[in-house]
Amino acid sequence: MERYEDSKLYKIRHSAAHIMAQAVMEMFPGEAGIAIGPPIEDGFYYDFDLPRNLTPEDLEKIEARMREIVKANQKFVRKEVSADEARQQFKDQPYKLELIDGLEKGGLNEYGSSPAATTTGGNPLKEKPVISFYVDGPFVDLCRGPHVESTSQINPAALKLMNVAGAYWRGDEKNKMLQRIYGTAWETAEQLEQYLWRIEEAKKRDHRKLGQELGIFMFSPDVGKGLPLWLPRGAILRDTLERYLRQEQIDRGYLPVVTPHIAKIDLYKISGHWYKYRESMYAPMMIDDEEFILKPMNCPHHIQIYKAQPRSYRDLPVRLAEFGTVYRYENSGNLTGLTRVRGFTVDDSHMFVTPEQLEHEFIGVVDLIMSIFKAMNFKDYKARLGVRDPKSDKYAGTDEMWQRAEAAIKHAADQTGLPYTVEVGEGAFYGPKLDFIFRDVIGREWQLGTVQIDYYLPQQFELEYKGEDGQMHRPIMIHRAPFGSLERFIAILIEHYAGAFPVWLSPTQAMIIPIADRHVAYAKDVAKKLKTAGIRSEVDESTDRMQAKIRNAQLLKIPYMLVVGDKEQEAGAVAIRLRSGEDLKAKPLTEFIEIARKAIESKE
């Protein structure tokens, strides 16, 4: 499969970023500071330091000028230069000068970061990159490419500037806020039109908006950024998901555990997490002259449970599972609704297996993930096998350990029969992993379930079991999280279903609507019978008219609206309306219960 970085679209978007920068510099001659302008998924951006804030009218002018530049057929010419030549070219551009210093020292690219870096900073590149310019017309940029051969290879009808946002220089809140112009470019006008439709559809489905409207979650400035508060309907949704997965796990031999929210820092030094991810951990706190931190991951805790007693090969596999809440420090600029938060709950499990059990248990995890996807009606997904990048030193463990782990996971993945791609550099720091990438109804991809093989942590914690030969052996760990995190998973569910969850997941499955006050008692009796049948319901006792009550229930995307008046009360019936607007007319309450229970049990 072609990498995005090698694709024609990547070159088009990279080139469009340069064209946009040229247009902006022409608009502010001698006043525009330019920073970085990379291609990104579905588009590109460029960061500027400008004398005033840009307006929508400015974007229109910049876009019009970009089309003129495209038609001018400017050639893109690459030129390798020395650091001193680069400084002379950008002597009036402080952001470029800072990037040139990073290039000269080695380990960083022209964007001031390492391609091998992790989200927490990572390790610098070992090689020193070549410094190069790309020149197109009067515009010169610090860049390694690639680009199209000339601006005429960009379709002006498939080019559009999207918006302006604030962006701290190099993502650091301590640095100056720059203006970031986002744009998109495609090969055809039709592709652009389809993309703009997806953008508008995504706005309608935005979980941050729907989460508030549907009463699922909220944030409070008094609690803190990135720390969601779950409202009653959201708590019910979470509980429904947890109950479902908990039962699936019990049926498959998992043992539930619960671990604390803090631990001594030494635990994460032994595991290696402290040295790899300390920038994403909260600062240590002193308790009784010992350092503790908020739990950033669950695996070291589960390891302690495994170690708490002698283990025999007869005890293995040991499958420990927990809905464990963890805490990660994220820059406030990276926080995004439920998809990027500072406190979240992982449907975590760690399995301790013998080498002979590894393949069977791995396939069992994949089967569990497939059953979850089926229950959620997720049909469009693919698998990605992430292995280490031998050129990077961000990974822990020996070469021999990684060779064994990668051979084991490839063999096990082959046995599942699932097609997958191999992605170098996508492994966890302690071992390779198989990730499942789900495509939602408007074409966006999300990483969901993951299963990882780990030889490293059992060694670090000196885990053992007595084998059939009477000798002590080291178990292999399998890490797995089918949801990933409840917060992110629920955000994806909200957007995939646009808030109209399948009946079994809907926090409120039926809204009972009495036509008049005299029907409230009957409505409450209906609610009681629905509760007995395992159907979640509410009674709308407001003073609104019936049509307004129906409309309110539709806005909450409740699957069933049960209208009750004199006729229904006398007949022991309910008039059924669906959130789609379909009217199923009056039916006996017992018949509705069967309809709803069938939908819930079948997870339609």
Coordinates of C-alpha atoms in Angstrom, one line a residue, residues 39-588:
P39 CA 1.0 18.7 4.4
I40 CA -1.4 17.0 6.8
E41 CA -4.2 14.4 6.5
D42 CA -6.7 15.8 3.9
G43 CA -4.9 19.1 3.5
F44 CA -2.1 21.4 4.6
Y45 CA -1.4 24.5 6.8
Y46 CA 1.2 27.2 7.2
D47 CA 1.9 29.2 10.4
F48 CA 2.5 33.0 10.1
D49 CA 3.4 35.9 12.4
L50 CA 1.4 38.8 10.9
P51 CA 0.9 42.4 11.9
R52 CA -2.9 41.9 12.3
N53 CA -5.5 39.2 12.5
L54 CA -6.6 37.7 9.2
T55 CA -10.3 38.1 8.2
P56 CA -12.5 35.9 6.0
E57 CA -12.1 38.5 3.3
D58 CA -8.3 38.1 3.5
L59 CA -8.7 34.3 3.0
E60 CA -10.7 35.0 -0.2
K61 CA -8.0 37.2 -1.5
I62 CA -5.2 34.8 -0.6
E63 CA -7.1 31.9 -2.3
A64 CA -7.7 34.0 -5.4
R65 CA -4.0 34.9 -5.6
M66 CA -3.1 31.2 -5.1
R67 CA -5.1 30.3 -8.2
E68 CA -3.2 33.0 -10.2
I69 CA 0.1 31.5 -9.0
V70 CA -1.0 28.0 -10.0
K71 CA -1.8 29.3 -13.5
A72 CA 1.6 31.0 -13.8
N73 CA 3.2 27.6 -14.1
Q74 CA 6.0 28.3 -11.6
K75 CA 8.6 25.5 -11.4
F76 CA 9.6 23.9 -8.1
V77 CA 13.4 23.7 -8.0
R78 CA 15.4 22.0 -5.3
K79 CA 18.7 23.5 -4.0
E80 CA 21.1 22.1 -1.4
V81 CA 22.7 24.8 0.8
S82 CA 25.0 25.2 3.7
A83 CA 23.7 26.4 7.1
D84 CA 25.4 29.7 6.6
E85 CA 23.7 30.1 3.2
A86 CA 20.4 29.2 4.7
R87 CA 20.8 31.8 7.5
Q88 CA 21.7 34.5 4.9
Q89 CA 18.5 33.7 2.9
F90 CA 16.3 33.9 6.0
K91 CA 18.2 36.6 8.0
D92 CA 15.0 38.5 8.6
Q93 CA 12.9 35.4 9.5
P94 CA 13.6 34.4 13.2
Y95 CA 11.5 31.2 13.1
K96 CA 13.4 29.9 10.1
L97 CA 16.7 30.8 11.8
E98 CA 15.7 28.7 14.8
L99 CA 14.8 25.8 12.5
I100 CA 18.1 26.1 10.7
D101 CA 20.0 25.8 14.0
G102 CA 18.1 22.6 14.7
L103 CA 19.0 21.2 11.3
E104 CA 22.7 22.1 11.7
K105 CA 22.9 20.4 15.1
G106 CA 21.2 17.3 13.6
G107 CA 18.3 15.2 14.7
L108 CA 15.6 17.6 13.7
N109 CA 13.8 18.2 10.4
E110 CA 12.8 21.5 8.8
Y111 CA 9.7 21.6 11.0
G112 CA 11.8 21.5 14.2
S113 CA 10.8 18.0 15.1
S114 CA 12.1 14.4 14.7
P115 CA 10.2 12.1 12.3
A116 CA 10.9 9.3 14.8
A117 CA 9.6 11.4 17.7
T118 CA 6.8 10.1 19.9
T119 CA 4.0 12.2 21.2
T120 CA 6.1 12.9 24.3
G121 CA 9.2 14.2 22.5
G122 CA 10.8 11.0 21.5
N123 CA 14.5 10.6 20.6
P124 CA 16.3 12.8 18.0
L125 CA 17.4 11.4 14.7
K126 CA 20.9 10.0 14.7
E127 CA 21.7 11.3 11.2
K128 CA 22.3 14.9 10.3
P129 CA 19.8 15.9 7.6
V130 CA 20.8 17.8 4.4
I131 CA 19.7 21.4 4.4
S132 CA 17.8 22.2 1.2
F133 CA 15.6 24.9 -0.3
Y134 CA 12.7 24.7 -2.7
V135 CA 12.3 27.7 -5.0
D136 CA 9.1 28.4 -6.9
G137 CA 8.9 31.8 -8.6
P138 CA 10.0 34.5 -6.1
F139 CA 9.3 32.3 -3.1
V140 CA 12.0 30.3 -1.3
D141 CA 11.4 27.9 1.6
L142 CA 13.4 25.7 3.8
C143 CA 12.2 22.3 2.7
R144 CA 13.2 18.8 1.8
G145 CA 10.1 18.2 -0.4
P146 CA 8.7 16.4 -2.2
H147 CA 6.8 18.8 -4.5
V148 CA 5.1 18.7 -7.9
E149 CA 7.2 19.8 -10.8
S150 CA 5.3 23.0 -11.4
T151 CA 2.3 24.9 -10.0
S152 CA 0.3 24.0 -13.1
Q153 CA 0.1 20.4 -11.9
I154 CA -2.3 21.7 -9.2
N155 CA -6.0 21.9 -10.1
P156 CA -7.2 25.4 -9.1
A157 CA -10.8 24.2 -8.9
A158 CA -9.7 21.6 -6.3
L159 CA -8.1 24.1 -4.0
K160 CA -9.7 25.8 -1.0
L161 CA -8.6 27.6 2.2
M162 CA -10.6 26.5 5.1
N163 CA -10.0 28.6 8.2
V164 CA -7.6 30.4 10.5
A165 CA -6.7 29.2 14.0
G166 CA -4.2 30.1 16.7
A167 CA -1.1 27.9 17.1
Y168 CA 1.8 28.3 19.5
W169 CA 5.2 28.3 17.9
R170 CA 6.4 24.7 18.0
G171 CA 3.4 23.7 20.1
D172 CA 4.7 25.3 23.3
E173 CA 2.3 27.4 25.3
K174 CA 5.2 29.6 26.4
N175 CA 5.9 30.7 22.9
K176 CA 4.2 33.3 20.8
M177 CA 0.8 32.5 19.3
L178 CA 0.9 32.4 15.5
Q179 CA -1.9 32.4 12.9
R180 CA -2.3 29.1 11.2
I181 CA -4.1 29.0 7.9
Y182 CA -5.6 25.6 7.0
G183 CA -6.3 24.6 3.4
T184 CA -7.1 21.6 1.4
A185 CA -6.2 20.4 -2.1
W186 CA -7.4 17.5 -4.2
E187 CA -6.8 16.2 -7.7
T188 CA -10.4 16.9 -8.9
A189 CA -13.2 19.4 -8.1
E190 CA -15.4 16.4 -7.4
Q191 CA -13.1 15.1 -4.7
L192 CA -13.0 18.6 -3.1
E193 CA -16.8 18.7 -3.1
Q194 CA -17.0 15.3 -1.5
Y195 CA -14.5 16.4 1.2
L196 CA -16.5 19.6 1.9
W197 CA -19.6 17.5 2.3
R198 CA -17.8 15.2 4.8
I199 CA -16.6 18.3 6.7
E200 CA -20.2 19.6 7.0
E201 CA -21.5 16.1 8.0
A202 CA -18.7 15.9 10.6
K203 CA -19.9 19.2 12.1
K204 CA -23.4 17.8 12.5
R205 CA -22.0 14.7 14.1
D206 CA -19.5 16.4 16.4
H207 CA -19.5 14.5 19.7
R208 CA -18.7 17.7 21.6
K209 CA -21.9 19.3 20.4
L210 CA -24.1 16.2 20.5
G211 CA -22.7 15.2 23.9
Q212 CA -24.0 18.4 25.4
E213 CA -27.4 18.3 23.6
L214 CA -28.0 14.6 24.5
G215 CA -27.0 15.0 28.1
I216 CA -24.0 12.6 27.9
F217 CA -21.1 14.6 29.2
M218 CA -19.8 18.1 30.1
F219 CA -16.7 19.9 31.2
S220 CA -16.4 22.3 34.0
P221 CA -13.6 25.0 34.3
D222 CA -13.8 24.5 38.0
V223 CA -12.9 20.8 37.6
G224 CA -10.2 21.4 35.0
K225 CA -9.6 21.0 31.3
G226 CA -9.6 17.5 29.8
L227 CA -11.5 16.0 32.8
P228 CA -15.0 15.1 31.6
L229 CA -18.0 14.9 33.9
W230 CA -20.5 12.2 32.9
L231 CA -24.1 13.2 33.0
P232 CA -26.9 10.6 33.9
R233 CA -27.5 9.6 30.3
G234 CA -23.7 9.3 29.7
A235 CA -23.2 7.3 32.8
I236 CA -25.9 4.9 31.6
L237 CA -24.2 4.6 28.3
R238 CA -20.8 3.9 29.9
D239 CA -22.4 1.3 32.3
T240 CA -24.1 -0.4 29.3
L241 CA -20.8 -0.8 27.5
E242 CA -19.0 -1.9 30.6
R243 CA -21.6 -4.5 31.5
Y244 CA -21.5 -5.8 27.9
L245 CA -17.8 -6.2 27.8
R246 CA -17.5 -7.4 31.4
Q247 CA -19.9 -10.3 30.6
E248 CA -18.0 -11.1 27.4
Q249 CA -14.8 -11.3 29.4
I250 CA -16.2 -13.4 32.2
D251 CA -17.5 -15.8 29.5
R252 CA -14.0 -16.0 28.1
G253 CA -12.2 -16.7 31.4
Y254 CA -11.0 -13.2 32.4
L255 CA -10.6 -12.4 36.1
P256 CA -11.8 -8.9 37.2
V257 CA -9.4 -6.8 39.2
V258 CA -9.3 -3.2 40.6
T259 CA -6.2 -1.2 41.1
P260 CA -5.6 2.2 42.8
H261 CA -5.3 5.5 41.0
I262 CA -1.8 6.3 42.3
A263 CA 1.4 4.3 42.8
K264 CA 5.0 4.8 43.8
I265 CA 7.1 6.2 41.1
D266 CA 9.6 3.3 41.3
L267 CA 7.0 1.0 39.7
Y268 CA 7.2 3.0 36.5
K269 CA 10.9 3.3 36.6
I270 CA 11.2 -0.5 36.6
S271 CA 8.7 -0.8 33.7
G272 CA 10.6 1.9 31.8
H273 CA 7.5 4.0 31.3
W274 CA 8.9 6.8 33.5
Y275 CA 12.0 7.2 31.2
K276 CA 10.0 7.0 28.0
Y277 CA 6.8 9.0 28.9
R278 CA 7.6 11.1 31.9
E279 CA 6.6 14.3 30.0
S280 CA 3.1 12.9 29.7
M281 CA 2.9 12.0 33.4
Y282 CA 1.8 14.2 36.2
A283 CA 4.4 15.5 38.6
P284 CA 5.3 13.3 41.5
M285 CA 3.8 13.9 44.9
M286 CA 5.5 13.2 48.3
I287 CA 3.6 10.9 50.7
D288 CA 5.4 9.7 53.8
D289 CA 8.7 10.6 52.3
E290 CA 8.1 8.5 49.2
E291 CA 7.3 9.7 45.6
F292 CA 3.9 8.8 44.1
I293 CA 2.3 9.6 40.8
L294 CA -1.1 9.4 39.3
K295 CA -1.4 6.1 37.5
P296 CA -0.6 6.7 33.8
M297 CA -1.1 3.0 32.8
N298 CA -2.4 -0.2 34.3
C299 CA 0.1 -2.9 33.3
P300 CA 2.6 -2.5 36.2
H301 CA -0.3 -2.8 38.7
H302 CA -1.6 -6.0 37.0
I303 CA 2.0 -7.4 37.1
Q304 CA 2.0 -6.9 40.9
I305 CA -1.1 -9.0 41.1
Y306 CA 0.5 -11.8 39.0
K307 CA 3.6 -11.6 41.2
A308 CA 1.7 -11.8 44.5
Q309 CA 1.7 -15.6 44.6
P310 CA 3.8 -18.5 43.1
R311 CA 2.5 -19.5 39.7
S312 CA 2.6 -22.9 37.9
Y313 CA 2.1 -23.7 34.3
R314 CA -1.2 -25.2 35.5
D315 CA -2.4 -21.7 36.5
L316 CA -1.7 -20.2 33.1
P317 CA -3.1 -18.4 31.2
V318 CA -3.9 -15.8 33.8
R319 CA -6.2 -13.2 32.3
L320 CA -6.6 -10.0 34.5
A321 CA -9.1 -7.4 33.3
E322 CA -10.0 -3.9 34.6
F323 CA -11.8 -0.8 33.6
G324 CA -8.9 1.2 34.9
T325 CA -8.8 5.0 35.0
V326 CA -5.5 6.5 34.1
Y327 CA -4.1 10.0 33.9
R328 CA -1.9 11.6 31.2
Y329 CA -0.8 15.2 31.0
E330 CA -1.8 16.7 27.6
N331 CA -1.1 20.2 26.5
S332 CA -4.3 22.2 26.6
G333 CA -4.0 22.9 22.9
N334 CA -4.2 19.1 22.2
L335 CA -7.4 18.5 24.3
T336 CA -10.4 17.7 22.0
G337 CA -13.7 16.7 23.6
L338 CA -13.6 13.0 24.7
T339 CA -11.0 12.0 22.0
R340 CA -8.1 13.6 23.8
V341 CA -8.5 14.0 27.6
R342 CA -6.3 14.0 30.7
G343 CA -8.2 11.3 32.6
F344 CA -9.7 8.3 30.9
T345 CA -10.8 4.7 31.5
V346 CA -9.1 1.9 29.6
D347 CA -10.8 -1.5 29.1
D348 CA -7.5 -3.0 30.0
S349 CA -6.4 -6.6 30.3
H350 CA -3.1 -8.3 30.7
M351 CA -2.7 -11.9 30.0
F352 CA 0.2 -14.0 31.3
V353 CA 0.8 -17.1 29.0
T354 CA 3.3 -19.8 28.2
P355 CA 4.9 -19.8 24.8
E356 CA 2.7 -22.8 23.9
Q357 CA -0.5 -20.8 24.8
L358 CA 0.5 -17.6 23.1
E359 CA -1.0 -18.2 19.7
H360 CA -4.3 -19.6 21.0
E361 CA -4.7 -16.6 23.4
F362 CA -3.8 -14.1 20.8
I363 CA -6.5 -15.5 18.4
G364 CA -8.9 -15.4 21.3
V365 CA -8.4 -11.7 21.7
V366 CA -8.9 -11.1 18.0
D367 CA -12.1 -13.1 18.2
L368 CA -13.3 -10.9 21.1
I369 CA -12.5 -7.7 19.2
M370 CA -14.4 -9.1 16.2
S371 CA -17.4 -9.9 18.4
I372 CA -17.4 -6.4 19.7
F373 CA -17.3 -4.9 16.2
K374 CA -20.2 -7.1 15.3
A375 CA -22.2 -5.9 18.3
M376 CA -21.5 -2.3 17.5
N377 CA -22.4 -2.9 13.8
F378 CA -18.9 -1.8 12.7
K379 CA -18.3 -3.4 9.3
D380 CA -15.6 -1.3 7.7
Y381 CA -12.3 -2.0 9.4
K382 CA -8.7 -3.2 8.7
A383 CA -5.8 -4.5 10.8
R384 CA -2.4 -2.9 11.1
L385 CA 0.6 -4.8 12.4
G386 CA 3.0 -2.4 14.1
V387 CA 6.6 -3.4 14.5
R388 CA 9.7 -1.4 15.7
D389 CA 11.8 0.8 13.5
P390 CA 15.4 -0.6 13.8
K391 CA 16.7 2.9 13.1
S392 CA 15.1 4.3 16.2
D393 CA 16.2 3.9 19.8
K394 CA 12.8 4.6 21.4
Y395 CA 12.2 0.9 21.9
A396 CA 13.1 -1.1 25.0
G397 CA 14.5 -4.6 25.0
T398 CA 17.1 -6.6 23.1
D399 CA 17.1 -7.4 19.3
E400 CA 16.6 -11.0 20.2
M401 CA 13.6 -10.2 22.3
W402 CA 12.0 -8.1 19.5
Q403 CA 12.7 -10.8 16.9
R404 CA 10.9 -13.4 18.9
A405 CA 8.0 -11.1 19.6
E406 CA 7.6 -10.0 16.0
A407 CA 7.9 -13.5 14.7
A408 CA 5.2 -14.6 17.3
I409 CA 2.8 -11.9 16.5
K410 CA 3.1 -12.3 12.7
H411 CA 2.5 -16.0 13.0
A412 CA -0.5 -15.5 15.3
A413 CA -1.9 -12.8 13.1
D414 CA -1.6 -15.1 10.0
Q415 CA -3.6 -17.7 11.9
T416 CA -6.5 -15.4 12.4
G417 CA -7.1 -15.2 8.6
L418 CA -7.4 -11.4 8.8
P419 CA -5.6 -9.4 6.1
Y420 CA -3.3 -6.8 7.6
T421 CA -0.6 -4.4 6.6
V422 CA 2.8 -4.2 8.4
E423 CA 3.8 -0.7 9.6
V424 CA 7.4 -0.1 10.6
G425 CA 7.6 2.2 13.6
E426 CA 4.1 1.6 14.9
G427 CA 5.0 -0.9 17.6
A428 CA 4.6 -0.1 21.3
F429 CA 7.9 0.7 23.1
Y430 CA 7.9 -2.8 24.7
G431 CA 6.6 -4.9 21.9
P432 CA 4.8 -5.3 18.5
K433 CA 1.0 -4.9 18.3
L434 CA -2.0 -5.5 16.0
D435 CA -4.2 -2.5 15.8
F436 CA -7.7 -2.4 14.3
I437 CA -8.6 0.7 12.3
F438 CA -12.3 1.4 11.9
R439 CA -13.8 3.6 9.1
D440 CA -17.0 5.4 10.1
V441 CA -20.0 6.2 7.9
I442 CA -18.4 9.4 6.6
G443 CA -15.1 7.8 5.8
R444 CA -12.9 8.9 8.8
E445 CA -10.5 6.3 10.3
W446 CA -10.2 5.6 14.0
Q447 CA -7.9 3.3 15.8
L448 CA -9.9 1.1 18.1
G449 CA -8.9 -2.4 19.4
T450 CA -5.3 -3.3 20.0
V451 CA -3.5 -6.5 21.1
Q452 CA 0.2 -6.5 21.9
I453 CA 2.8 -9.1 22.6
D454 CA 5.4 -8.3 25.3
Y455 CA 8.6 -10.1 26.3
Y456 CA 10.1 -7.0 27.9
L457 CA 8.0 -6.3 31.0
P458 CA 8.1 -9.9 32.2
Q459 CA 11.9 -9.6 32.2
Q460 CA 11.9 -6.2 33.9
F461 CA 9.7 -7.5 36.8
E462 CA 11.3 -10.9 36.8
L463 CA 8.0 -12.8 36.4
E464 CA 8.1 -16.5 36.6
Y465 CA 6.1 -19.7 36.7
K466 CA 7.1 -23.3 37.4
G467 CA 6.9 -25.4 34.2
E468 CA 5.9 -29.0 33.7
D469 CA 9.7 -29.8 33.8
G470 CA 9.9 -28.4 37.4
Q471 CA 12.1 -25.5 36.2
M472 CA 11.2 -21.8 36.5
H473 CA 10.2 -20.1 33.2
R474 CA 9.3 -16.6 32.2
P475 CA 5.7 -15.9 31.0
I476 CA 4.9 -13.8 27.9
M477 CA 2.5 -10.9 28.4
I478 CA -0.4 -10.0 26.1
H479 CA -1.8 -6.5 26.4
R480 CA -5.2 -5.8 25.0
A481 CA -7.9 -3.1 25.0
P482 CA -10.8 -3.7 22.6
F483 CA -12.4 -0.3 23.2
G484 CA -9.1 1.5 23.7
S485 CA -10.6 4.0 26.2
L486 CA -14.3 4.4 27.1
E487 CA -14.1 8.2 26.5
R488 CA -12.7 7.9 23.0
F489 CA -14.9 4.9 22.1
I490 CA -18.0 6.8 23.1
A491 CA -16.9 9.8 21.1
I492 CA -16.6 7.6 18.1
L493 CA -20.0 6.0 18.7
I494 CA -21.7 9.4 19.0
E495 CA -20.2 10.6 15.7
H496 CA -20.7 7.3 13.9
Y497 CA -24.4 7.1 14.8
A498 CA -24.9 10.9 15.0
G499 CA -26.2 10.3 18.5
A500 CA -28.9 7.9 17.3
F501 CA -27.6 4.9 19.1
P502 CA -28.9 1.4 18.5
V503 CA -31.7 0.5 20.9
W504 CA -29.5 -1.6 23.1
L505 CA -27.1 1.3 23.7
S506 CA -29.6 4.1 23.9
P507 CA -29.5 5.6 27.4
T508 CA -33.2 6.1 27.2
Q509 CA -34.9 3.5 25.1
A510 CA -38.5 4.7 25.3
M511 CA -40.0 8.1 26.2
I512 CA -43.6 7.8 27.5
I513 CA -45.7 10.8 26.6
P514 CA -49.0 11.3 28.4
I515 CA -51.4 13.5 26.4
A516 CA -53.0 15.1 29.5
D517 CA -52.4 15.1 33.2
R518 CA -55.0 12.5 33.7
H519 CA -52.8 10.0 31.7
V520 CA -49.7 10.5 33.9
A521 CA -50.6 7.7 36.3
Y522 CA -51.0 5.2 33.4
A523 CA -47.7 6.5 31.8
K524 CA -45.9 5.7 35.1
D525 CA -47.5 2.3 35.3
V526 CA -46.2 1.6 31.7
A527 CA -42.7 2.8 32.8
K528 CA -42.8 0.4 35.7
K529 CA -43.7 -2.5 33.4
L530 CA -40.9 -1.5 31.0
K531 CA -38.4 -1.4 33.8
T532 CA -39.4 -4.9 34.8
A533 CA -38.9 -6.0 31.2
G534 CA -35.4 -4.5 31.2
I535 CA -36.3 -1.5 29.0
R536 CA -35.0 1.9 30.0
S537 CA -37.7 4.5 29.9
E538 CA -38.8 8.0 31.1
V539 CA -42.1 9.8 31.5
D540 CA -42.4 13.3 30.1
E541 CA -44.5 15.0 32.7
S542 CA -43.9 18.5 31.4
T543 CA -46.6 21.0 30.5
D544 CA -45.7 20.9 26.8
R545 CA -48.2 19.9 24.2
M546 CA -48.0 16.3 22.8
Q547 CA -46.3 17.3 19.6
A548 CA -43.7 19.3 21.4
K549 CA -43.0 16.3 23.7
I550 CA -42.6 14.1 20.6
R551 CA -40.2 16.7 19.1
N552 CA -38.2 16.9 22.3
A553 CA -37.8 13.1 22.4
Q554 CA -36.7 13.1 18.7
L555 CA -34.1 15.8 19.5
L556 CA -32.8 13.5 22.2
K557 CA -32.7 10.7 19.6
I558 CA -34.8 8.3 21.7
P559 CA -35.7 5.2 19.7
Y560 CA -39.3 4.9 20.8
M561 CA -42.0 7.5 21.8
L562 CA -45.0 5.9 23.4
V563 CA -48.0 8.2 23.4
V564 CA -50.7 7.4 25.9
G565 CA -54.2 8.9 26.1
D566 CA -57.7 7.7 26.9
K567 CA -57.9 5.0 24.2
E568 CA -54.5 3.5 25.1
Q569 CA -55.2 3.6 28.8
E570 CA -58.5 1.8 28.3
A571 CA -56.9 -0.9 26.0
G572 CA -53.7 -1.3 28.0
A573 CA -51.8 -0.1 24.8
V574 CA -49.3 2.5 23.7
A575 CA -49.2 4.4 20.4
I576 CA -45.7 3.9 19.1
R577 CA -43.7 6.5 17.1
L578 CA -40.1 6.0 16.0
R579 CA -37.4 8.7 16.2
S580 CA -37.4 8.5 12.3
G581 CA -40.9 9.9 12.4
E582 CA -42.6 6.6 11.4
D583 CA -45.9 6.0 13.2
L584 CA -46.5 2.3 14.1
K585 CA -49.9 3.2 15.6
A586 CA -51.3 1.8 18.8
K587 CA -50.3 -1.7 19.9
P588 CA -50.8 -3.7 23.1

